[in-house]
Amino acid sequence: MFDFIPVCEPYLAGNEKKYVNDCLETGWISSTGKYVKAFEEQFARYCGVKYAVCVCNGTVALHLALIAMGIGKDDEVIIPDFTMIASAFSVCYAGAKPVFVDAEKETWNVDVSKIEEKITSRTKAIMPVSIFGHPCEMDTINALAKKYKLLVLEDAAESHGAEYKGKKTGNLADITAFSFFANKNVTTGEGGMVVTNDEALYKKTLYYKNLCFPLEGPRNYVHRNIGFNYRMTNIQAAIGLAQTEKADNYKVMRIRNAGIYQSRLKNIPGIILQQTQKDVVNVHWMNTIVIDELEYGHNRDELMEYLKTKNIETRLLFVGMHKQPSLEDYGCCMKGNYTVTEWLTKNGLYLPSASNLSEEKIQYICEQIMNFQKK
Ligand SMILES: *Cc1c(COP(=O)(O)O)cnc(C)c1O
């Protein structure tokens, strides 16, 4: 048996230490420092986009993108019901209302066939979330946005380097937000990035990120709008630069790990995997399975308990936005049909998914899942 196998841990195998030590030795530890610019440039190059603005986490990256898009009071933003709570909260921070759309049964992304019925005269934007590293059906989403004159903000917190029809995340929407939390494919501990090809959105992002200090002219301490301090430190950016230099390695590792999981798990009765569509590169942020209790012979909670005794950590999946008391109190519409999200929440779990997880450990995990199945 292996020692405790966590669901995720950061993999810091490049220049992280060297760059961070450079920050400490030179005293450049605030948000002014060469690594901030270097990280933004490297990350923009990695995504193949014109502009990148780093911020202190992924949640504020979403908020800042919404503010740059001009989203505010009385506006509605369409988001997936099955997502991390930050997608919804960021819309609330902007003073707007998140409107939920159920997940789709194969990719677990937003069901694009159910978006149009949620569009009203107040709708201003659609926020697709590339769940677990799988980009959404962006052609359909962008066509709807064009038809109804909406903006598209991709929440790509889980999908650094993912591709849709040959295009990388960052190029699939008007503006895109990334997270660099410790468990994400590229990490700075805490951190985020807003990327876009639109110069006007870029300038607004820069402006609101730094307390609405004027982007040009003298610093006269006169502020025309209410801004935010969402700056990232040079130390975080130093880690981010080192991580981005190796981002393609981490991507390959996560895809390889997912492949091993899939080949071992696909023949176990009652184990359901995320289905990757043909025209995408899924970067597999989290290896997730859904349990069909009748076929597997145990329910999800029983499997999680069993894996715990084998030193394997697992986690529950997101609870749908339509079940969040905070969002109900905020005034969101909680009614509707969210059966796919509810199915995922009830029967799904994350398996260990760190980039540097060894093949032996993945095989061990899969064997335990196989052994526990009731023949
Ligand atoms: C992680 C995550 C976020 C939030 O990022 P933080 O950096 O933790 O604030 C937002 N959306 C999704 C889908 C995420 O997975």
mmCIF file of N, CA and C and ligand atoms in Angstrom, residues 57-59 62 83-84 86-87 129 155 157-158 179-181 184 190-191 285 318, ligand 1:
data_model
loop_
_atom_site.group_PDB
_atom_site.id
_atom_site.type_symbol
_atom_site.label_atom_id
_atom_site.label_comp_id
_atom_site.label_asym_id
_atom_site.label_seq_id
_atom_site.Cartn_x
_atom_site.Cartn_y
_atom_site.Cartn_z
ATOM 1 N N ASN A 57 -6.142 36.398 -7.695
ATOM 2 C CA ASN A 57 -6.739 35.057 -7.730
ATOM 3 C C ASN A 57 -7.731 34.954 -8.897
ATOM 4 N N GLY A 58 -8.245 33.761 -9.096
ATOM 5 C CA GLY A 58 -9.126 33.522 -10.235
ATOM 6 C C GLY A 58 -10.506 34.129 -10.058
ATOM 7 N N THR A 59 -10.961 34.212 -8.822
ATOM 8 C CA THR A 59 -12.282 34.786 -8.548
ATOM 9 C C THR A 59 -12.306 36.262 -8.950
ATOM 10 N N LEU A 62 -12.373 36.886 -12.702
ATOM 11 C CA LEU A 62 -13.731 36.868 -13.268
ATOM 12 C C LEU A 62 -14.434 38.196 -13.011
ATOM 13 N N THR A 83 -20.846 24.325 -11.695
ATOM 14 C CA THR A 83 -19.563 25.024 -11.721
ATOM 15 C C THR A 83 -19.134 25.305 -10.299
ATOM 16 N N MET A 84 -17.938 25.874 -10.175
ATOM 17 C CA MET A 84 -17.433 26.276 -8.881
ATOM 18 C C MET A 84 -18.121 27.598 -8.512
ATOM 19 N N ALA A 86 -17.323 30.378 -7.462
ATOM 20 C CA ALA A 86 -16.730 31.671 -7.855
ATOM 21 C C ALA A 86 -17.321 32.198 -9.162
ATOM 22 N N SER A 87 -17.723 31.299 -10.056
ATOM 23 C CA SER A 87 -18.335 31.744 -11.314
ATOM 24 C C SER A 87 -19.567 32.592 -11.012
ATOM 25 N N VAL A 129 -17.912 27.691 -18.779
ATOM 26 C CA VAL A 129 -16.830 27.223 -17.904
ATOM 27 C C VAL A 129 -16.324 25.897 -18.464
ATOM 28 N N ASP A 155 -14.706 31.228 -18.305
ATOM 29 C CA ASP A 155 -14.043 30.884 -17.052
ATOM 30 C C ASP A 155 -13.177 29.662 -17.359
ATOM 31 N N ALA A 157 -10.594 28.626 -15.590
ATOM 32 C CA ALA A 157 -9.813 28.345 -14.376
ATOM 33 C C ALA A 157 -9.257 26.928 -14.355
ATOM 34 N N GLU A 158 -9.943 26.032 -15.099
ATOM 35 C CA GLU A 158 -9.557 24.620 -15.049
ATOM 36 C C GLU A 158 -8.935 24.155 -16.366
ATOM 37 N N SER A 179 -7.397 30.808 -13.318
ATOM 38 C CA SER A 179 -6.980 30.734 -11.914
ATOM 39 C C SER A 179 -5.646 30.015 -11.838
ATOM 40 N N PHE A 180 -4.810 30.431 -10.872
ATOM 41 C CA PHE A 180 -3.557 29.723 -10.616
ATOM 42 C C PHE A 180 -3.512 29.216 -9.185
ATOM 43 N N PHE A 181 -4.678 28.835 -8.651
ATOM 44 C CA PHE A 181 -4.718 28.240 -7.315
ATOM 45 C C PHE A 181 -3.838 26.986 -7.292
ATOM 46 N N LYS A 184 -4.511 23.939 -9.531
ATOM 47 C CA LYS A 184 -4.761 24.113 -10.975
ATOM 48 C C LYS A 184 -3.542 23.654 -11.784
ATOM 49 N N GLU A 190 -1.778 31.232 -5.010
ATOM 50 C CA GLU A 190 -3.010 31.977 -5.287
ATOM 51 C C GLU A 190 -2.686 32.895 -6.459
ATOM 52 N N GLY A 191 -3.600 33.021 -7.396
ATOM 53 C CA GLY A 191 -3.327 33.921 -8.515
ATOM 54 C C GLY A 191 -4.351 33.767 -9.615
ATOM 55 N N TRP A 285 -7.978 18.608 -15.853
ATOM 56 C CA TRP A 285 -7.601 19.190 -14.561
ATOM 57 C C TRP A 285 -7.851 18.185 -13.441
ATOM 58 N N PHE A 318 -18.862 19.653 -7.220
ATOM 59 C CA PHE A 318 -19.617 20.879 -6.935
ATOM 60 C C PHE A 318 -21.096 20.582 -6.709
HETATM 61 C C1 LIG B 1 -10.705 27.428 -9.186
HETATM 62 C C2 LIG B 1 -11.852 28.007 -9.902
HETATM 63 C C3 LIG B 1 -12.190 29.372 -9.795
HETATM 64 C C4 LIG B 1 -11.627 30.294 -8.771
HETATM 65 O O1 LIG B 1 -10.278 30.483 -8.741
HETATM 66 P P1 LIG B 1 -9.558 30.978 -7.420
HETATM 67 O O2 LIG B 1 -8.176 31.263 -7.919
HETATM 68 O O3 LIG B 1 -9.592 29.853 -6.439
HETATM 69 O O4 LIG B 1 -10.233 32.198 -6.933
HETATM 70 C C5 LIG B 1 -13.211 29.858 -10.604
HETATM 71 N N1 LIG B 1 -13.877 29.073 -11.435
HETATM 72 C C6 LIG B 1 -13.615 27.762 -11.549
HETATM 73 C C7 LIG B 1 -14.397 26.940 -12.508
HETATM 74 C C8 LIG B 1 -12.602 27.174 -10.775
HETATM 75 O O5 LIG B 1 -12.366 25.863 -10.877
#
